[in-house]
XYZ file of N, CA and C in Angstrom:
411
model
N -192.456 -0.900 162.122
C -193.597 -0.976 161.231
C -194.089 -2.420 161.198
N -195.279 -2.448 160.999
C -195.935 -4.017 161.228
C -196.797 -4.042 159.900
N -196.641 -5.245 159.368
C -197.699 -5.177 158.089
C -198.942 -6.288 158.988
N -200.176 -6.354 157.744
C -201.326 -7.541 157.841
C -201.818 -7.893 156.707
N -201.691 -8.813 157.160
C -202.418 -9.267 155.612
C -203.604 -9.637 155.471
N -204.477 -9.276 154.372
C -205.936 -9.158 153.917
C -206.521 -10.154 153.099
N -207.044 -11.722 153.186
C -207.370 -11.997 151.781
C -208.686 -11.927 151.565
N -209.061 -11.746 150.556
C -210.261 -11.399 149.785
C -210.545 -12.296 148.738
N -211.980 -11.955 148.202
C -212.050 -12.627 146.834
C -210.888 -12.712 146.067
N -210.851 -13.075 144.725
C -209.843 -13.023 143.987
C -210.299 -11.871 143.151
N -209.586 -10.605 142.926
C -210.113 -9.702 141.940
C -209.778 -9.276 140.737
N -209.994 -7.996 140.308
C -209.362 -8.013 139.025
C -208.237 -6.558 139.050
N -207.302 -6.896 137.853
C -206.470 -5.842 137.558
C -205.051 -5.517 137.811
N -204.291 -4.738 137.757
C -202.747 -4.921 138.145
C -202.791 -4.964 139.221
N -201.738 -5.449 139.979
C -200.694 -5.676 141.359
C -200.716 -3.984 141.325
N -200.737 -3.413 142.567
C -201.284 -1.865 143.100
C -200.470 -1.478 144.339
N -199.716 -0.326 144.098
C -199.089 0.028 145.942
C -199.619 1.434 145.928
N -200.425 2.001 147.133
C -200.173 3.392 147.458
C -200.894 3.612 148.558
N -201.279 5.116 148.944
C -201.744 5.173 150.113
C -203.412 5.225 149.997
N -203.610 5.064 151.062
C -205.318 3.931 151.814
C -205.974 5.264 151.664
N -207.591 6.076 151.217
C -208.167 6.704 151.834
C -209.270 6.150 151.982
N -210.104 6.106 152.817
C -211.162 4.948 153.504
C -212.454 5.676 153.879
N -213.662 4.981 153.693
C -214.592 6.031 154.437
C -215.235 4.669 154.717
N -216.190 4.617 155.271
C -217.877 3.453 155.348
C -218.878 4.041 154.507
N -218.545 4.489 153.367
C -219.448 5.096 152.414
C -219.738 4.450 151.322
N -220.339 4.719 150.435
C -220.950 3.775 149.426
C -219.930 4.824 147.959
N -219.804 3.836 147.004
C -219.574 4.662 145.602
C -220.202 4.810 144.492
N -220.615 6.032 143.612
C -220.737 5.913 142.534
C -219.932 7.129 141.437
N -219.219 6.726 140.763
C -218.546 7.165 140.195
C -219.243 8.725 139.109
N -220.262 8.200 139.259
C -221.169 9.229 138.471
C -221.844 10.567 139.082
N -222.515 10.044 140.657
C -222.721 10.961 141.172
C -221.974 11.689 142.376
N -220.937 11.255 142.961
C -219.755 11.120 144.326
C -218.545 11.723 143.535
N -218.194 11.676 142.092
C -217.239 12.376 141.975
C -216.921 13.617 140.961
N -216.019 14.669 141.092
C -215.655 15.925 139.613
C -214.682 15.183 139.279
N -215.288 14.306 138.219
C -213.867 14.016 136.992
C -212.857 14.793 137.083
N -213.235 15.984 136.559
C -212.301 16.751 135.897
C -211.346 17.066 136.930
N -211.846 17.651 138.308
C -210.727 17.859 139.637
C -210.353 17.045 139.904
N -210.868 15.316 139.820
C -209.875 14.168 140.583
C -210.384 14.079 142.087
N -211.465 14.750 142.505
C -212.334 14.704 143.715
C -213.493 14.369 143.990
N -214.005 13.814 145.330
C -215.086 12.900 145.504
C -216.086 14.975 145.680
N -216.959 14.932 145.179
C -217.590 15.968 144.784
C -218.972 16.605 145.753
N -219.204 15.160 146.103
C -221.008 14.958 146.822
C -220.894 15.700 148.257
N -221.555 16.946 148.534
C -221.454 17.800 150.014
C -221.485 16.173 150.904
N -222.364 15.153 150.760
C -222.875 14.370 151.957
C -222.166 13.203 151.770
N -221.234 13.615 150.484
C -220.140 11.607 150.731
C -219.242 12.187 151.810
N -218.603 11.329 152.690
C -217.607 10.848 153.476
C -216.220 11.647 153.061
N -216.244 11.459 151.881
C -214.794 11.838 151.607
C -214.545 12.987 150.788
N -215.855 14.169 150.602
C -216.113 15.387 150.043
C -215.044 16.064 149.884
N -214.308 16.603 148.891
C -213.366 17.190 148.775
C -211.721 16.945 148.932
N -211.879 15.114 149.201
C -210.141 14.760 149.344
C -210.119 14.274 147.862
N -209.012 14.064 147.188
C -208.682 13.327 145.924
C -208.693 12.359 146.049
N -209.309 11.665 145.354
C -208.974 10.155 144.828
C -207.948 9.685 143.950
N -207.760 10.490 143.286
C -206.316 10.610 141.923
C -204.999 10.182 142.795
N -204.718 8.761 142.549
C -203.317 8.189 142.976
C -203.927 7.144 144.116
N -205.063 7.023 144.717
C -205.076 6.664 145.882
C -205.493 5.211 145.682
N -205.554 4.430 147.080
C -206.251 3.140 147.118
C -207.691 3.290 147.867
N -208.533 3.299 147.156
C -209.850 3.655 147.410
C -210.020 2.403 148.380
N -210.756 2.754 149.578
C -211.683 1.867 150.350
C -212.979 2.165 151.020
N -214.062 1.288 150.337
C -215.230 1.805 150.455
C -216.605 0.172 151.037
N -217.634 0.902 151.146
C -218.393 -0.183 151.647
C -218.875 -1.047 150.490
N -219.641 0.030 149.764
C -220.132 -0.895 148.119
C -220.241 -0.215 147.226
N -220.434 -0.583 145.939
C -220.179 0.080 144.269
C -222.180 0.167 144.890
N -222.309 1.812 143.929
C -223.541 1.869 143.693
C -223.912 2.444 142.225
N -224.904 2.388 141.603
C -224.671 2.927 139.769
C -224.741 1.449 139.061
N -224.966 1.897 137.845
C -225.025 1.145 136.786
C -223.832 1.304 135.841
N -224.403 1.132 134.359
C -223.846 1.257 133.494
C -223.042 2.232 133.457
N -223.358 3.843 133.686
C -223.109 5.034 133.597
C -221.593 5.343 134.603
N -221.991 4.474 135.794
C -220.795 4.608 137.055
C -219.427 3.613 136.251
N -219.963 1.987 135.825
C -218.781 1.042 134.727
C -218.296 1.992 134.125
N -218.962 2.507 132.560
C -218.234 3.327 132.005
C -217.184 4.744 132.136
N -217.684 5.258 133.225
C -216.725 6.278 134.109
C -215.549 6.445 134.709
N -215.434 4.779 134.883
C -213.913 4.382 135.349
C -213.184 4.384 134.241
N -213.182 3.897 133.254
C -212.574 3.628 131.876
C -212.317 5.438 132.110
N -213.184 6.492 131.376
C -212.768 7.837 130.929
C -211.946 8.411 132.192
N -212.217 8.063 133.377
C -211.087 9.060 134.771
C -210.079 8.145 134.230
N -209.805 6.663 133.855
C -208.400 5.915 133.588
C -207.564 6.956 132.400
N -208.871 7.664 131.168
C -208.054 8.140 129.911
C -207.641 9.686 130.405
N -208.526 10.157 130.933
C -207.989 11.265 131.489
C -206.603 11.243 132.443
N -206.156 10.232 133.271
C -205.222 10.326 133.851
C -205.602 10.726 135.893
N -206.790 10.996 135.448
C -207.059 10.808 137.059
C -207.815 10.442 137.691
N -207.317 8.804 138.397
C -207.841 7.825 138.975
C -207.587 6.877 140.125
N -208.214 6.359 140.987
C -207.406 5.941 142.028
C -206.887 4.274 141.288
N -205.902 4.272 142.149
C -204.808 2.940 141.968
C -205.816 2.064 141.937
N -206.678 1.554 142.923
C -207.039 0.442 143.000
C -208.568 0.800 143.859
N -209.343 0.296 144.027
C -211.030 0.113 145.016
C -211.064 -0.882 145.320
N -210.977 -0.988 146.611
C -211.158 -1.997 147.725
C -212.753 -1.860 148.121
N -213.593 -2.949 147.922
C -215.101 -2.680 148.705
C -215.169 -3.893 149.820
N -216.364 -3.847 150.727
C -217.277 -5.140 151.279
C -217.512 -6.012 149.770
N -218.655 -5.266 148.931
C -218.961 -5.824 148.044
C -219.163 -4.910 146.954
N -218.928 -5.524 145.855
C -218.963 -4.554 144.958
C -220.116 -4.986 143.737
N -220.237 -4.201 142.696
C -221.535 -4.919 141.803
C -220.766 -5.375 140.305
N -221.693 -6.276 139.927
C -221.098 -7.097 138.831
C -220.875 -5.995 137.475
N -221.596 -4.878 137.542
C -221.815 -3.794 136.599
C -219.933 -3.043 136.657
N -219.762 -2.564 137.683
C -218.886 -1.642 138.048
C -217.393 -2.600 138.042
N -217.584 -4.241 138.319
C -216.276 -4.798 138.080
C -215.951 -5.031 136.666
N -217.174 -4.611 135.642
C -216.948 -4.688 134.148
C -216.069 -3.717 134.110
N -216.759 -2.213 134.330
C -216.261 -1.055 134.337
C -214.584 -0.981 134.781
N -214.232 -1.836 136.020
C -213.087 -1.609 136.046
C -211.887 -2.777 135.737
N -212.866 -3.707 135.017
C -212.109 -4.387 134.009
C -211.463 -4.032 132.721
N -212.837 -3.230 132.311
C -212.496 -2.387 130.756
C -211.377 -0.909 131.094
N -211.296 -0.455 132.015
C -210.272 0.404 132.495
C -209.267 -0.366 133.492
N -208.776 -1.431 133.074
C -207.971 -2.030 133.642
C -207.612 -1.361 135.419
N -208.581 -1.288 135.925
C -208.265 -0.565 137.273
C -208.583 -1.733 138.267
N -207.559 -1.756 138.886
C -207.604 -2.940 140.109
C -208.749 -2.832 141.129
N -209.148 -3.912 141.227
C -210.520 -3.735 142.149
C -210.641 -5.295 143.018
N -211.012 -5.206 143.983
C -211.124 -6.037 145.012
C -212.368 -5.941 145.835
N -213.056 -7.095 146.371
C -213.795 -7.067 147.403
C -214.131 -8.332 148.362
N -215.169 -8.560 148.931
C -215.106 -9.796 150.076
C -214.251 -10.299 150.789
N -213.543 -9.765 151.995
C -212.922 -9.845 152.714
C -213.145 -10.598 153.527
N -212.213 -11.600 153.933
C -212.084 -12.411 154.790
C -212.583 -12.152 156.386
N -211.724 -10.762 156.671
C -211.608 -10.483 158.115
C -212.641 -9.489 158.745
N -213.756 -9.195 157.105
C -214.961 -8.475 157.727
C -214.398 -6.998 157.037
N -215.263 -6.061 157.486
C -215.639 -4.895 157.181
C -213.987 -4.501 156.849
N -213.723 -4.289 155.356
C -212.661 -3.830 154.664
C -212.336 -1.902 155.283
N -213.635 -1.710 155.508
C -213.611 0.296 156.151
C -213.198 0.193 157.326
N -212.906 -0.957 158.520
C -212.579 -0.725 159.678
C -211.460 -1.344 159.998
N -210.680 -2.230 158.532
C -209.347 -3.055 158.358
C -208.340 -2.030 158.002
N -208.573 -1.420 157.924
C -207.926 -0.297 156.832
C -207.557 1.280 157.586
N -206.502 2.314 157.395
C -206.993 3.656 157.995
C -206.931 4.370 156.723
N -207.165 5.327 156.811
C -206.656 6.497 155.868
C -205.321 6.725 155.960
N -204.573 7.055 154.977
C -202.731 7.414 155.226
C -202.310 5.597 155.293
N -202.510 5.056 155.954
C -201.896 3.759 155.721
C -201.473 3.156 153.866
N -199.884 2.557 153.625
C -199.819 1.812 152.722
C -200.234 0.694 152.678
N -200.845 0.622 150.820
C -201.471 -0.431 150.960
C -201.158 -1.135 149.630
N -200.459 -2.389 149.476
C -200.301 -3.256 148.077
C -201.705 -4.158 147.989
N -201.575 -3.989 146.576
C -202.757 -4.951 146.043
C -202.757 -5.755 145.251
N -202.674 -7.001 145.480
C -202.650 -8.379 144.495
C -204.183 -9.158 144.051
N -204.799 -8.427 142.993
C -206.081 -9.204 143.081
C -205.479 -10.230 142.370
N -204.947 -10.874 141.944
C -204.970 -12.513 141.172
C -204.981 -13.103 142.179
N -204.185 -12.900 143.688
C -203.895 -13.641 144.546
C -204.976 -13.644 145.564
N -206.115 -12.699 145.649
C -207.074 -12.167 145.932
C -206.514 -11.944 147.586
N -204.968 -10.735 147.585
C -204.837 -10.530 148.927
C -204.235 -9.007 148.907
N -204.063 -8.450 150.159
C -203.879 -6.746 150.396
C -203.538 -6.948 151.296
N -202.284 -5.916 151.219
C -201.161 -5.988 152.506
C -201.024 -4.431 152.828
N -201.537 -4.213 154.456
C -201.240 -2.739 154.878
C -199.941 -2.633 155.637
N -199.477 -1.743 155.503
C -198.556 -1.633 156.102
C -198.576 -0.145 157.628
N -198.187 -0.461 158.450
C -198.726 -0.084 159.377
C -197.748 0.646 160.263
């Protein structure tokens, strides 16, 4: 097994381990996912019908406002949410959102496109204070 290491901005939220699901797709928490199932929902997102519940999200960029911020907080109270969101870039709206739901979030990557650093099924730890992500391979 070979790890790599990722650094990024510095982000926010707990230190994060689990497994990678990845698309080159965009997010919004409002319209891309069923709360209630713990699944990305949208016939035309990327990742239609896999769970997000437990996972390390990796995506291209946060899309939404206010409505997408606040959404992370209620999937955190409900209990089903991914570990952590890895983006390219993400928006200043949605890192509130997953500040106030203490959900680890990361973006700006050093080594370029975070969707083509990454696979699906791969482990992945996440240190945003240190602003770095380690896959394991």
């Amino acid at each position: 097994m070979s790890t790599i290491e990722l650094k990024c901005h510095v982000g926010i939220g707990p230190d994060v381990e689990g497994e990678a699901l990845v698309a080159a797709d965009n997010f919004s928490a409002r319209y891309d996912l069923d709360r209630l199932k713990g699944v990305f929902s949208r016939p035309q997102h990327a990742l239609a019908g896999q769970s997000y519940d437990g996972k390390i999200l990796v995506l291209n960029t946060a899309k939404g406002g206010v409505a997408s911020a606040w959404m992370l907080h209620e999937m955190k109270s409900r209990g089903l949410f991914p570990k952590a969101i890895l983006f390219n870039a993400a928006n200043t709206i949605l890192a509130q959102g997953a500040a106030l739901a203490d959900l680890s979030m990361c973006d700006r990557f050093e080594a370029g496109d975070v969707t083509a650093l990454i696979e699906t099924g791969e482990h992945v730890q996440v240190f945003p204070e240190k602003g770095l992500v380690i896959v394991e391979r």
